[in-house]
PDB file of C-alpha atoms in Angstrom:
ATOM      1  CA  MET I   1      -0.005   0.000  -0.006  1.00 42.00           C
ATOM      2  CA  LEU I   2       2.673   2.440   1.111  1.00 49.00           C
ATOM      3  CA  ASN I   3       4.873   1.304  -1.687  1.00 56.00           C
ATOM      4  CA  SER I   4       2.267   1.885  -4.303  1.00 56.00           C
ATOM      5  CA  GLN I   5       1.631   5.400  -2.888  1.00 56.00           C
ATOM      6  CA  LEU I   6       5.312   6.164  -3.093  1.00 54.00           C
ATOM      7  CA  ALA I   7       5.391   4.815  -6.591  1.00 56.00           C
ATOM      8  CA  THR I   8       2.560   7.110  -7.645  1.00 52.00           C
ATOM      9  CA  GLU I   9       4.268  10.097  -6.127  1.00 54.00           C
ATOM     10  CA  LEU I  10       7.523   9.207  -7.803  1.00 51.00           C
ATOM     11  CA  TYR I  11       5.637   8.775 -11.065  1.00 52.00           C
ATOM     12  CA  TRP I  12       4.110  12.248 -10.855  1.00 51.00           C
ATOM     13  CA  SER I  13       7.342  13.882  -9.758  1.00 50.00           C
ATOM     14  CA  LEU I  14       9.179  12.337 -12.689  1.00 51.00           C
ATOM     15  CA  ASN I  15       6.564  13.396 -15.158  1.00 51.00           C
ATOM     16  CA  ASP I  16       6.241  17.131 -15.706  1.00 50.00           C
ATOM     17  CA  THR I  17       2.736  17.448 -14.290  1.00 48.00           C
ATOM     18  CA  PRO I  18       3.681  20.208 -11.794  1.00 50.00           C
ATOM     19  CA  LYS I  19       5.215  22.214 -14.574  1.00 51.00           C
ATOM     20  CA  SER I  20       2.170  21.941 -16.777  1.00 52.00           C
ATOM     21  CA  THR I  21      -0.066  22.920 -13.869  1.00 55.00           C
ATOM     22  CA  ARG I  22       2.103  25.974 -13.376  1.00 60.00           C
ATOM     23  CA  LEU I  23       1.772  26.748 -17.043  1.00 60.00           C
ATOM     24  CA  LYS I  24      -1.978  26.395 -16.741  1.00 63.00           C
ATOM     25  CA  GLU I  25      -2.045  28.772 -13.788  1.00 66.00           C
ATOM     26  CA  LYS I  26       0.069  31.212 -15.740  1.00 67.00           C
ATOM     27  CA  CYS I  27      -2.383  31.005 -18.648  1.00 74.00           C
ATOM     28  CA  THR I  28      -5.403  31.710 -16.482  1.00 81.00           C
ATOM     29  CA  LEU I  29      -3.529  34.597 -14.844  1.00 82.00           C
ATOM     30  CA  MET I  30      -2.684  35.956 -18.299  1.00 83.00           C
ATOM     31  CA  ASN I  31      -6.314  35.581 -19.318  1.00 85.00           C
ATOM     32  CA  LEU I  32      -7.407  37.430 -16.165  1.00 84.00           C
ATOM     33  CA  LEU I  33      -4.937  40.241 -16.856  1.00 83.00           C
ATOM     34  CA  THR I  34      -5.981  40.488 -20.500  1.00 83.00           C
ATOM     35  CA  SER I  35      -9.643  40.592 -19.575  1.00 82.00           C
ATOM     36  CA  LEU I  36      -8.882  43.405 -17.106  1.00 82.00           C
ATOM     37  CA  LEU I  37      -6.922  45.368 -19.717  1.00 86.00           C
ATOM     38  CA  ARG I  38      -9.179  44.656 -22.673  1.00 89.00           C
ATOM     39  CA  PRO I  39     -10.915  47.749 -24.075  1.00 90.00           C
ATOM     40  CA  THR I  40     -14.519  48.216 -23.030  1.00 89.00           C
ATOM     41  CA  ARG I  41     -15.573  50.665 -25.728  1.00 90.00           C
ATOM     42  CA  GLU I  42     -15.138  50.805 -29.467  1.00 90.00           C
ATOM     43  CA  ALA I  43     -14.076  53.749 -31.624  1.00 90.00           C
ATOM     44  CA  SER I  44     -14.906  53.340 -35.273  1.00 89.00           C
ATOM     45  CA  ALA I  45     -12.287  54.377 -37.806  1.00 87.00           C
ATOM     46  CA  HIS I  46     -14.422  53.260 -40.740  1.00 80.00           C
ATOM     47  CA  CYS I  47     -15.730  54.865 -43.827  1.00 74.00           C
ATOM     48  CA  ASP I  48     -19.286  54.470 -45.002  1.00 66.00           C
ATOM     49  CA  GLY I  49     -18.605  53.307 -48.524  1.00 57.00           C
ATOM     50  CA  PRO I  50     -17.682  49.734 -49.329  1.00 50.00           C
ATOM     51  CA  CYS I  51     -14.084  50.862 -49.672  1.00 55.00           C
ATOM     52  CA  GLY I  52     -11.129  48.855 -48.568  1.00 63.00           C
ATOM     53  CA  VAL I  53     -12.109  46.141 -51.040  1.00 76.00           C
ATOM     54  CA  TYR I  54      -9.518  46.197 -53.785  1.00 87.00           C
ATOM     55  CA  ASP I  55      -8.235  43.429 -56.016  1.00 92.00           C
ATOM     56  CA  PRO I  56      -6.123  43.666 -59.210  1.00 96.00           C
ATOM     57  CA  ALA I  57      -8.283  40.744 -60.439  1.00 95.00           C
ATOM     58  CA  GLN I  58     -10.814  43.304 -61.762  1.00 94.00           C
ATOM     59  CA  ALA I  59      -8.218  44.729 -64.171  1.00 97.00           C
ATOM     60  CA  ARG I  60      -6.909  41.247 -64.983  1.00 97.00           C
ATOM     61  CA  ILE I  61     -10.339  40.003 -66.099  1.00 96.00           C
ATOM     62  CA  ALA I  62     -10.869  43.064 -68.325  1.00 97.00           C
ATOM     63  CA  ALA I  63      -7.381  42.654 -69.771  1.00 98.00           C
ATOM     64  CA  GLU I  64      -8.078  38.975 -70.507  1.00 97.00           C
ATOM     65  CA  ALA I  65     -11.207  40.033 -72.424  1.00 97.00           C
ATOM     66  CA  VAL I  66      -9.089  42.511 -74.410  1.00 98.00           C
ATOM     67  CA  LEU I  67      -6.564  39.813 -75.323  1.00 97.00           C
ATOM     68  CA  SER I  68      -9.380  37.424 -76.228  1.00 97.00           C
ATOM     69  CA  MET I  69     -10.914  40.008 -78.598  1.00 97.00           C
ATOM     70  CA  GLU I  70      -7.500  40.725 -80.175  1.00 97.00           C
ATOM     71  CA  LYS I  71      -7.090  37.014 -80.878  1.00 97.00           C
ATOM     72  CA  LYS I  72     -10.617  36.806 -82.332  1.00 97.00           C
ATOM     73  CA  ILE I  73      -9.991  39.821 -84.560  1.00 96.00           C
ATOM     74  CA  ALA I  74      -6.771  38.237 -85.838  1.00 96.00           C
ATOM     75  CA  ALA I  75      -8.530  34.892 -86.445  1.00 96.00           C
ATOM     76  CA  LEU I  76     -11.341  36.603 -88.341  1.00 94.00           C
ATOM     77  CA  GLY I  77      -9.034  37.532 -91.227  1.00 91.00           C
ATOM     78  CA  ASP I  78      -9.751  40.471 -93.537  1.00 90.00           C
ATOM     79  CA  GLY I  79     -13.075  39.339 -95.050  1.00 91.00           C
ATOM     80  CA  GLN I  80     -15.276  42.187 -96.252  1.00 94.00           C
ATOM     81  CA  ASP I  81     -18.621  40.399 -96.296  1.00 95.00           C
ATOM     82  CA  LEU I  82     -21.349  41.854 -94.068  1.00 96.00           C
ATOM     83  CA  ALA I  83     -21.193  39.067 -91.435  1.00 95.00           C
ATOM     84  CA  THR I  84     -17.456  39.401 -91.012  1.00 96.00           C
ATOM     85  CA  ILE I  85     -17.587  43.173 -90.817  1.00 96.00           C
ATOM     86  CA  ASN I  86     -20.349  42.849 -88.238  1.00 96.00           C
ATOM     87  CA  SER I  87     -18.295  40.444 -86.080  1.00 96.00           C
ATOM     88  CA  ARG I  88     -15.132  42.533 -86.441  1.00 96.00           C
ATOM     89  CA  THR I  89     -16.993  45.667 -85.379  1.00 96.00           C
ATOM     90  CA  ARG I  90     -18.401  43.886 -82.321  1.00 97.00           C
ATOM     91  CA  PHE I  91     -14.999  42.540 -81.345  1.00 97.00           C
ATOM     92  CA  ILE I  92     -13.421  45.988 -81.706  1.00 97.00           C
ATOM     93  CA  GLU I  93     -16.141  47.557 -79.640  1.00 97.00           C
ATOM     94  CA  ILE I  94     -15.726  45.017 -76.824  1.00 97.00           C
ATOM     95  CA  LYS I  95     -11.958  45.387 -76.968  1.00 97.00           C
ATOM     96  CA  GLU I  96     -12.306  49.187 -76.581  1.00 97.00           C
ATOM     97  CA  GLN I  97     -14.732  48.882 -73.658  1.00 97.00           C
ATOM     98  CA  GLN I  98     -12.684  46.298 -71.767  1.00 97.00           C
ATOM     99  CA  ALA I  99      -9.427  48.202 -72.280  1.00 97.00           C
ATOM    100  CA  GLU I 100     -11.127  51.280 -70.824  1.00 97.00           C
ATOM    101  CA  ILE I 101     -12.402  49.197 -67.875  1.00 96.00           C
ATOM    102  CA  ALA I 102      -8.887  47.811 -67.220  1.00 97.00           C
ATOM    103  CA  LYS I 103      -7.510  51.360 -67.330  1.00 97.00           C
ATOM    104  CA  HIS I 104     -10.145  52.558 -64.871  1.00 95.00           C
ATOM    105  CA  ASP I 105      -9.646  49.640 -62.447  1.00 95.00           C
ATOM    106  CA  LEU I 106      -5.864  50.130 -62.480  1.00 97.00           C
ATOM    107  CA  ASN I 107      -6.284  53.868 -61.822  1.00 94.00           C
ATOM    108  CA  VAL I 108      -8.535  53.093 -58.852  1.00 89.00           C
ATOM    109  CA  LEU I 109      -5.793  50.878 -57.393  1.00 92.00           C
ATOM    110  CA  TRP I 110      -3.232  53.597 -57.962  1.00 93.00           C
ATOM    111  CA  THR I 111      -5.247  56.554 -56.661  1.00 84.00           C
ATOM    112  CA  ASP I 112      -7.321  54.887 -53.933  1.00 79.00           C
ATOM    113  CA  TYR I 113      -5.461  51.844 -52.637  1.00 84.00           C
ATOM    114  CA  PHE I 114      -1.772  52.632 -52.813  1.00 86.00           C
ATOM    115  CA  LYS I 115      -0.487  55.022 -50.148  1.00 79.00           C
ATOM    116  CA  PRO I 116       2.721  57.036 -49.619  1.00 79.00           C
ATOM    117  CA  GLU I 117       4.284  54.297 -47.479  1.00 78.00           C
ATOM    118  CA  HIS I 118       3.834  51.834 -50.369  1.00 88.00           C
ATOM    119  CA  LEU I 119       5.545  54.256 -52.688  1.00 90.00           C
ATOM    120  CA  GLU I 120       8.490  54.437 -50.280  1.00 90.00           C
ATOM    121  CA  LYS I 121       8.923  50.682 -50.651  1.00 93.00           C
ATOM    122  CA  TYR I 122       8.237  50.624 -54.407  1.00 95.00           C
ATOM    123  CA  PRO I 123       9.554  53.948 -55.699  1.00 95.00           C
ATOM    124  CA  ASP I 124       8.901  53.035 -59.361  1.00 95.00           C
ATOM    125  CA  LEU I 125       5.204  52.347 -58.709  1.00 95.00           C
ATOM    126  CA  GLY I 126       4.108  55.678 -60.219  1.00 95.00           C
ATOM    127  CA  ASP I 127       6.103  54.947 -63.363  1.00 97.00           C
ATOM    128  CA  LYS I 128       4.610  51.419 -63.526  1.00 97.00           C
ATOM    129  CA  PHE I 129       1.052  52.753 -63.363  1.00 97.00           C
ATOM    130  CA  TRP I 130       1.803  55.492 -65.888  1.00 97.00           C
ATOM    131  CA  LYS I 131       3.171  52.904 -68.326  1.00 97.00           C
ATOM    132  CA  ILE I 132       0.343  50.462 -67.700  1.00 97.00           C
ATOM    133  CA  ALA I 133      -2.259  53.168 -68.419  1.00 97.00           C
ATOM    134  CA  LYS I 134      -0.450  53.903 -71.676  1.00 97.00           C
ATOM    135  CA  LEU I 135      -0.455  50.173 -72.470  1.00 97.00           C
ATOM    136  CA  CYS I 136      -4.239  50.113 -71.949  1.00 97.00           C
ATOM    137  CA  SER I 137      -4.528  52.914 -74.541  1.00 97.00           C
ATOM    138  CA  LYS I 138      -2.249  51.019 -76.915  1.00 97.00           C
ATOM    139  CA  ASN I 139      -4.669  48.092 -76.689  1.00 97.00           C
ATOM    140  CA  LYS I 140      -7.412  50.451 -77.764  1.00 97.00           C
ATOM    141  CA  THR I 141      -5.644  51.989 -80.724  1.00 95.00           C
ATOM    142  CA  GLU I 142      -4.083  48.750 -82.047  1.00 95.00           C
ATOM    143  CA  GLN I 143      -5.297  45.157 -82.319  1.00 94.00           C
ATOM    144  CA  ASP I 144      -2.084  43.139 -81.925  1.00 96.00           C
ATOM    145  CA  PRO I 145      -2.517  40.280 -79.329  1.00 97.00           C
ATOM    146  CA  ALA I 146       1.102  41.034 -78.223  1.00 97.00           C
ATOM    147  CA  ASN I 147      -0.274  44.223 -76.553  1.00 97.00           C
ATOM    148  CA  GLY I 148      -2.827  42.188 -74.594  1.00 97.00           C
ATOM    149  CA  GLU I 149      -0.094  39.788 -73.476  1.00 97.00           C
ATOM    150  CA  ALA I 150       2.113  42.706 -72.409  1.00 97.00           C
ATOM    151  CA  LEU I 151      -0.818  44.206 -70.461  1.00 98.00           C
ATOM    152  CA  LEU I 152      -1.415  40.932 -68.593  1.00 98.00           C
ATOM    153  CA  LYS I 153       2.295  40.683 -67.757  1.00 97.00           C
ATOM    154  CA  ALA I 154       2.199  44.239 -66.339  1.00 98.00           C
ATOM    155  CA  ILE I 155      -0.964  43.484 -64.340  1.00 98.00           C
ATOM    156  CA  GLU I 156       0.769  40.388 -62.909  1.00 97.00           C
ATOM    157  CA  GLU I 157       3.520  42.700 -61.632  1.00 97.00           C
ATOM    158  CA  ILE I 158       0.938  44.990 -60.030  1.00 97.00           C
ATOM    159  CA  HIS I 159      -0.798  41.911 -58.572  1.00 97.00           C
ATOM    160  CA  ASN I 160       2.450  40.777 -56.920  1.00 97.00           C
ATOM    161  CA  ILE I 161       3.194  44.194 -55.462  1.00 96.00           C
ATOM    162  CA  PHE I 162      -0.438  44.639 -54.329  1.00 95.00           C
ATOM    163  CA  TRP I 163      -0.569  41.408 -52.349  1.00 94.00           C
ATOM    164  CA  ALA I 164       2.935  41.933 -50.995  1.00 94.00           C
ATOM    165  CA  THR I 165       1.756  45.219 -49.416  1.00 89.00           C
ATOM    166  CA  LYS I 166      -1.020  43.223 -47.723  1.00 85.00           C
ATOM    167  CA  GLY I 167       1.484  40.636 -46.518  1.00 86.00           C
ATOM    168  CA  ARG I 168      -0.337  37.875 -48.389  1.00 87.00           C
ATOM    169  CA  ASP I 169       0.887  35.353 -50.902  1.00 91.00           C
ATOM    170  CA  VAL I 170      -1.825  35.228 -53.555  1.00 93.00           C
ATOM    171  CA  PRO I 171      -0.864  33.365 -56.763  1.00 95.00           C
ATOM    172  CA  PHE I 172      -1.643  35.080 -60.067  1.00 96.00           C
ATOM    173  CA  TYR I 173      -3.859  33.097 -62.398  1.00 95.00           C
ATOM    174  CA  LEU I 174      -5.742  33.524 -65.677  1.00 95.00           C
ATOM    175  CA  ALA I 175      -9.372  32.633 -66.236  1.00 94.00           C
ATOM    176  CA  ASN I 176      -8.544  31.836 -69.835  1.00 88.00           C
ATOM    177  CA  PRO I 177      -4.929  30.569 -69.941  1.00 85.00           C
TER     178      PRO I 177
ATOM    179  CA  MET P   1       2.580  51.186  28.555  1.00 51.00           C
ATOM    180  CA  ASP P   2       0.632  47.985  28.774  1.00 54.00           C
ATOM    181  CA  GLU P   3       2.834  45.319  27.256  1.00 57.00           C
ATOM    182  CA  THR P   4       0.077  43.144  25.857  1.00 65.00           C
ATOM    183  CA  ARG P   5      -1.565  46.111  24.120  1.00 67.00           C
ATOM    184  CA  GLY P   6       1.707  47.147  22.511  1.00 69.00           C
ATOM    185  CA  ASN P   7       2.231  43.618  21.307  1.00 77.00           C
ATOM    186  CA  ARG P   8      -1.222  43.506  19.805  1.00 77.00           C
ATOM    187  CA  LEU P   9      -0.637  46.805  17.977  1.00 76.00           C
ATOM    188  CA  ASN P  10       2.662  45.459  16.665  1.00 81.00           C
ATOM    189  CA  ARG P  11       0.944  42.364  15.454  1.00 83.00           C
ATOM    190  CA  LEU P  12      -1.790  44.361  13.727  1.00 85.00           C
ATOM    191  CA  ALA P  13       0.504  46.917  12.081  1.00 86.00           C
ATOM    192  CA  PRO P  14       0.995  44.927   8.841  1.00 87.00           C
ATOM    193  CA  VAL P  15      -2.793  44.502   8.588  1.00 88.00           C
ATOM    194  CA  PHE P  16      -3.353  48.249   8.849  1.00 89.00           C
ATOM    195  CA  LEU P  17      -0.548  48.972   6.393  1.00 91.00           C
ATOM    196  CA  SER P  18      -1.809  46.579   3.769  1.00 92.00           C
ATOM    197  CA  ALA P  19      -5.398  47.774   4.211  1.00 93.00           C
ATOM    198  CA  THR P  20      -4.237  51.378   3.637  1.00 94.00           C
ATOM    199  CA  ALA P  21      -2.215  50.308   0.579  1.00 95.00           C
ATOM    200  CA  ALA P  22      -5.175  48.415  -0.872  1.00 94.00           C
ATOM    201  CA  GLY P  23      -7.468  51.371  -0.184  1.00 94.00           C
ATOM    202  CA  LEU P  24      -5.075  53.765  -1.928  1.00 94.00           C
ATOM    203  CA  ALA P  25      -4.754  51.421  -4.889  1.00 94.00           C
ATOM    204  CA  ALA P  26      -8.508  51.098  -5.185  1.00 93.00           C
ATOM    205  CA  ALA P  27      -8.947  54.893  -4.957  1.00 93.00           C
ATOM    206  CA  THR P  28      -6.317  55.395  -7.705  1.00 91.00           C
ATOM    207  CA  VAL P  29      -7.993  52.849  -9.974  1.00 89.00           C
ATOM    208  CA  GLY P  30     -11.354  54.530  -9.234  1.00 89.00           C
ATOM    209  CA  VAL P  31     -10.104  57.994 -10.146  1.00 88.00           C
ATOM    210  CA  PHE P  32      -8.392  56.579 -13.246  1.00 87.00           C
ATOM    211  CA  GLU P  33     -11.512  54.658 -14.358  1.00 85.00           C
ATOM    212  CA  ARG P  34     -13.648  57.764 -13.922  1.00 88.00           C
ATOM    213  CA  ARG P  35     -11.433  59.924 -16.091  1.00 92.00           C
ATOM    214  CA  PHE P  36     -10.074  57.427 -18.645  1.00 93.00           C
ATOM    215  CA  SER P  37     -11.684  54.786 -20.821  1.00 93.00           C
ATOM    216  CA  ARG P  38     -10.161  51.922 -22.753  1.00 94.00           C
ATOM    217  CA  TYR P  39     -10.994  51.909 -26.460  1.00 95.00           C
ATOM    218  CA  LEU P  40     -10.577  49.427 -29.284  1.00 94.00           C
ATOM    219  CA  VAL P  41      -9.914  50.839 -32.765  1.00 93.00           C
ATOM    220  CA  THR P  42     -11.874  49.278 -35.619  1.00 91.00           C
ATOM    221  CA  GLY P  43     -11.344  50.165 -39.288  1.00 88.00           C
ATOM    222  CA  ALA P  44      -8.550  51.748 -41.238  1.00 88.00           C
ATOM    223  CA  SER P  45      -9.446  55.434 -41.482  1.00 89.00           C
ATOM    224  CA  MET P  46      -6.647  56.438 -39.074  1.00 91.00           C
ATOM    225  CA  GLU P  47      -3.901  54.586 -40.864  1.00 87.00           C
ATOM    226  CA  PRO P  48      -0.928  54.830 -40.639  1.00 89.00           C
ATOM    227  CA  ALA P  49      -1.136  56.407 -37.166  1.00 92.00           C
ATOM    228  CA  LEU P  50      -3.601  53.881 -35.686  1.00 93.00           C
ATOM    229  CA  HIS P  51      -4.362  50.379 -36.839  1.00 92.00           C
ATOM    230  CA  ASP P  52      -7.448  48.232 -36.711  1.00 90.00           C
ATOM    231  CA  GLY P  53      -7.233  46.394 -33.366  1.00 91.00           C
ATOM    232  CA  ASP P  54      -5.148  48.963 -31.436  1.00 93.00           C
ATOM    233  CA  TRP P  55      -5.994  49.511 -27.765  1.00 94.00           C
ATOM    234  CA  LEU P  56      -6.122  53.107 -26.557  1.00 95.00           C
ATOM    235  CA  ILE P  57      -6.591  55.103 -23.367  1.00 95.00           C
ATOM    236  CA  VAL P  58      -8.925  57.986 -23.970  1.00 95.00           C
ATOM    237  CA  ASP P  59      -9.104  60.996 -21.641  1.00 95.00           C
ATOM    238  CA  LEU P  60     -12.813  61.680 -21.169  1.00 94.00           C
ATOM    239  CA  LYS P  61     -12.185  64.979 -19.349  1.00 93.00           C
ATOM    240  CA  ALA P  62      -9.708  66.424 -21.856  1.00 92.00           C
ATOM    241  CA  TYR P  63     -12.182  68.965 -23.190  1.00 92.00           C
ATOM    242  CA  THR P  64     -14.176  69.928 -20.101  1.00 90.00           C
ATOM    243  CA  LYS P  65     -12.084  73.057 -19.559  1.00 88.00           C
ATOM    244  CA  ARG P  66     -10.377  73.649 -22.863  1.00 87.00           C
ATOM    245  CA  LEU P  67     -11.004  73.401 -26.596  1.00 88.00           C
ATOM    246  CA  PRO P  68      -9.511  70.715 -28.778  1.00 92.00           C
ATOM    247  CA  GLU P  69      -6.561  71.753 -30.940  1.00 93.00           C
ATOM    248  CA  PRO P  70      -5.748  70.865 -34.552  1.00 95.00           C
ATOM    249  CA  GLY P  71      -3.796  67.649 -34.571  1.00 95.00           C
ATOM    250  CA  HIS P  72      -5.496  66.080 -31.564  1.00 95.00           C
ATOM    251  CA  VAL P  73      -6.829  62.569 -32.087  1.00 96.00           C
ATOM    252  CA  VAL P  74     -10.308  62.475 -30.621  1.00 96.00           C
ATOM    253  CA  VAL P  75     -13.205  60.135 -30.035  1.00 96.00           C
ATOM    254  CA  ALA P  76     -16.523  61.745 -30.969  1.00 95.00           C
ATOM    255  CA  ARG P  77     -20.145  60.805 -31.382  1.00 93.00           C
ATOM    256  CA  ASP P  78     -21.093  60.315 -35.018  1.00 90.00           C
ATOM    257  CA  PRO P  79     -23.446  63.314 -35.609  1.00 87.00           C
ATOM    258  CA  ARG P  80     -25.629  61.166 -37.863  1.00 82.00           C
ATOM    259  CA  GLU P  81     -25.827  58.266 -35.453  1.00 80.00           C
ATOM    260  CA  PRO P  82     -25.112  59.380 -31.863  1.00 81.00           C
ATOM    261  CA  THR P  83     -24.731  55.837 -30.475  1.00 84.00           C
ATOM    262  CA  ARG P  84     -21.774  55.250 -32.750  1.00 88.00           C
ATOM    263  CA  GLU P  85     -18.408  56.527 -31.583  1.00 93.00           C
ATOM    264  CA  ILE P  86     -15.854  57.482 -34.166  1.00 93.00           C
ATOM    265  CA  ILE P  87     -12.162  58.259 -33.983  1.00 95.00           C
ATOM    266  CA  LYS P  88     -10.680  61.039 -36.085  1.00 95.00           C
ATOM    267  CA  ARG P  89      -8.102  63.828 -36.027  1.00 96.00           C
ATOM    268  CA  VAL P  90      -9.067  67.441 -35.410  1.00 96.00           C
ATOM    269  CA  GLU P  91      -8.463  69.334 -38.614  1.00 94.00           C
ATOM    270  CA  ARG P  92      -9.503  72.839 -37.554  1.00 93.00           C
ATOM    271  CA  ILE P  93     -11.657  74.658 -35.075  1.00 93.00           C
ATOM    272  CA  GLU P  94     -13.821  77.632 -35.914  1.00 90.00           C
ATOM    273  CA  PRO P  95     -13.127  80.566 -33.595  1.00 87.00           C
ATOM    274  CA  PHE P  96     -16.027  81.734 -31.372  1.00 87.00           C
ATOM    275  CA  THR P  97     -18.399  78.867 -32.271  1.00 87.00           C
ATOM    276  CA  GLY P  98     -15.942  76.077 -31.427  1.00 86.00           C
ATOM    277  CA  LEU P  99     -17.265  74.041 -34.366  1.00 93.00           C
ATOM    278  CA  THR P 100     -14.736  71.286 -34.942  1.00 94.00           C
ATOM    279  CA  TRP P 101     -13.832  69.727 -38.278  1.00 94.00           C
ATOM    280  CA  LEU P 102     -12.722  66.132 -38.063  1.00 94.00           C
ATOM    281  CA  ALA P 103     -10.751  64.136 -40.645  1.00 93.00           C
ATOM    282  CA  GLY P 104      -9.361  60.648 -40.919  1.00 92.00           C
ATOM    283  CA  ASP P 105      -5.656  60.371 -41.507  1.00 92.00           C
ATOM    284  CA  ASN P 106      -6.341  57.927 -44.293  1.00 88.00           C
ATOM    285  CA  GLN P 107      -8.600  60.166 -46.334  1.00 81.00           C
ATOM    286  CA  HIS P 108      -9.373  57.491 -48.930  1.00 77.00           C
ATOM    287  CA  GLU P 109     -10.953  55.264 -46.316  1.00 79.00           C
ATOM    288  CA  SER P 110     -12.586  57.759 -44.057  1.00 83.00           C
ATOM    289  CA  THR P 111     -16.012  59.298 -43.616  1.00 84.00           C
ATOM    290  CA  ASP P 112     -15.549  62.555 -41.746  1.00 87.00           C
ATOM    291  CA  SER P 113     -16.428  66.265 -41.723  1.00 89.00           C
ATOM    292  CA  ARG P 114     -16.068  66.303 -45.499  1.00 83.00           C
ATOM    293  CA  HIS P 115     -19.274  64.303 -45.500  1.00 79.00           C
ATOM    294  CA  PHE P 116     -21.159  65.143 -42.291  1.00 85.00           C
ATOM    295  CA  GLY P 117     -19.808  68.643 -41.620  1.00 88.00           C
ATOM    296  CA  PRO P 118     -18.291  69.985 -38.397  1.00 92.00           C
ATOM    297  CA  VAL P 119     -19.242  68.615 -34.958  1.00 93.00           C
ATOM    298  CA  THR P 120     -20.043  70.601 -31.823  1.00 92.00           C
ATOM    299  CA  ARG P 121     -18.449  70.418 -28.390  1.00 90.00           C
ATOM    300  CA  GLU P 122     -21.248  68.072 -27.235  1.00 90.00           C
ATOM    301  CA  HIS P 123     -20.163  65.463 -29.781  1.00 93.00           C
ATOM    302  CA  LEU P 124     -16.625  65.273 -28.486  1.00 94.00           C
ATOM    303  CA  ILE P 125     -16.087  62.435 -26.025  1.00 95.00           C
ATOM    304  CA  GLY P 126     -12.407  62.670 -25.300  1.00 95.00           C
ATOM    305  CA  GLN P 127      -8.835  62.837 -26.450  1.00 96.00           C
ATOM    306  CA  VAL P 128      -6.711  59.819 -27.256  1.00 96.00           C
ATOM    307  CA  ARG P 129      -3.800  59.902 -24.809  1.00 95.00           C
ATOM    308  CA  TRP P 130      -1.964  56.589 -25.072  1.00 94.00           C
ATOM    309  CA  ARG P 131      -1.863  53.469 -27.151  1.00 94.00           C
ATOM    310  CA  TYR P 132      -1.198  50.604 -24.780  1.00 91.00           C
ATOM    311  CA  TRP P 133      -1.428  47.783 -27.300  1.00 89.00           C
ATOM    312  CA  HIS P 134      -0.242  47.751 -30.902  1.00 88.00           C
ATOM    313  CA  ALA P 135      -2.238  45.496 -33.200  1.00 79.00           C
ATOM    314  CA  ARG P 136       0.868  45.223 -35.389  1.00 69.00           C
TER     315      ARG P 136
END
């Protein structure tokens, strides 16, 4: 009987139960302290609009549509029959619209999302956005799919910088690879 | 002097001392709690000065005897929804009327006096004095 008691005591002293109990006590003490220090009121630093939601994916989708139209225009050939002219006109119109949308979405990122501290870390960001806006215009005035590819490459760069500023690793992907 | 009485006093001295210390501590906490309040920041309109999740001590009596000054970070009642408390920086104060224009440091993600106009003294709750926990 006595022996078994001793054995149990020895068992507990060899295992680190006391230490883990101490740790537990420490945890509850920490919790108590935190609950005492925790704020009791809330001060809102919000804005009313749905702002704060930004994603370069918007521009990427528009740019993909531009590239798709450029490829379709190239595939259409130079037929002058009514049906071909009709299709070509539609493709051109969609290409124009989507290039404008990409330009707008990129400008929103540049003017609304990016802040001076981001510019400190990426000093060439202004130059990048200036060039990418010009690239959007080039996609409007021309119809070479190479321009669409270049635009997507540039948007990928913005995508990488954008998510780096948020401390997140978000892979770039295409809806229509 | 009665020896037993002296002994009893000696024995009770630590009790009196600790009771006084506890009383003083409680009084200090009471005075502090009455004047200061602990606040949690939510949202990003005060970036980069304050982050979402920061813990602040706000002085509720900061403006009982004086006017706010441009540059002060204040907690105020939202003039459009008085139960909501907002945190902004004082941009300017109109002389005589004391009308206070508030602005978020992060103007792209802030609704402030540009939208709801200036606030009056009654809207001001207090001045942010310390940040005692950084969210990042």
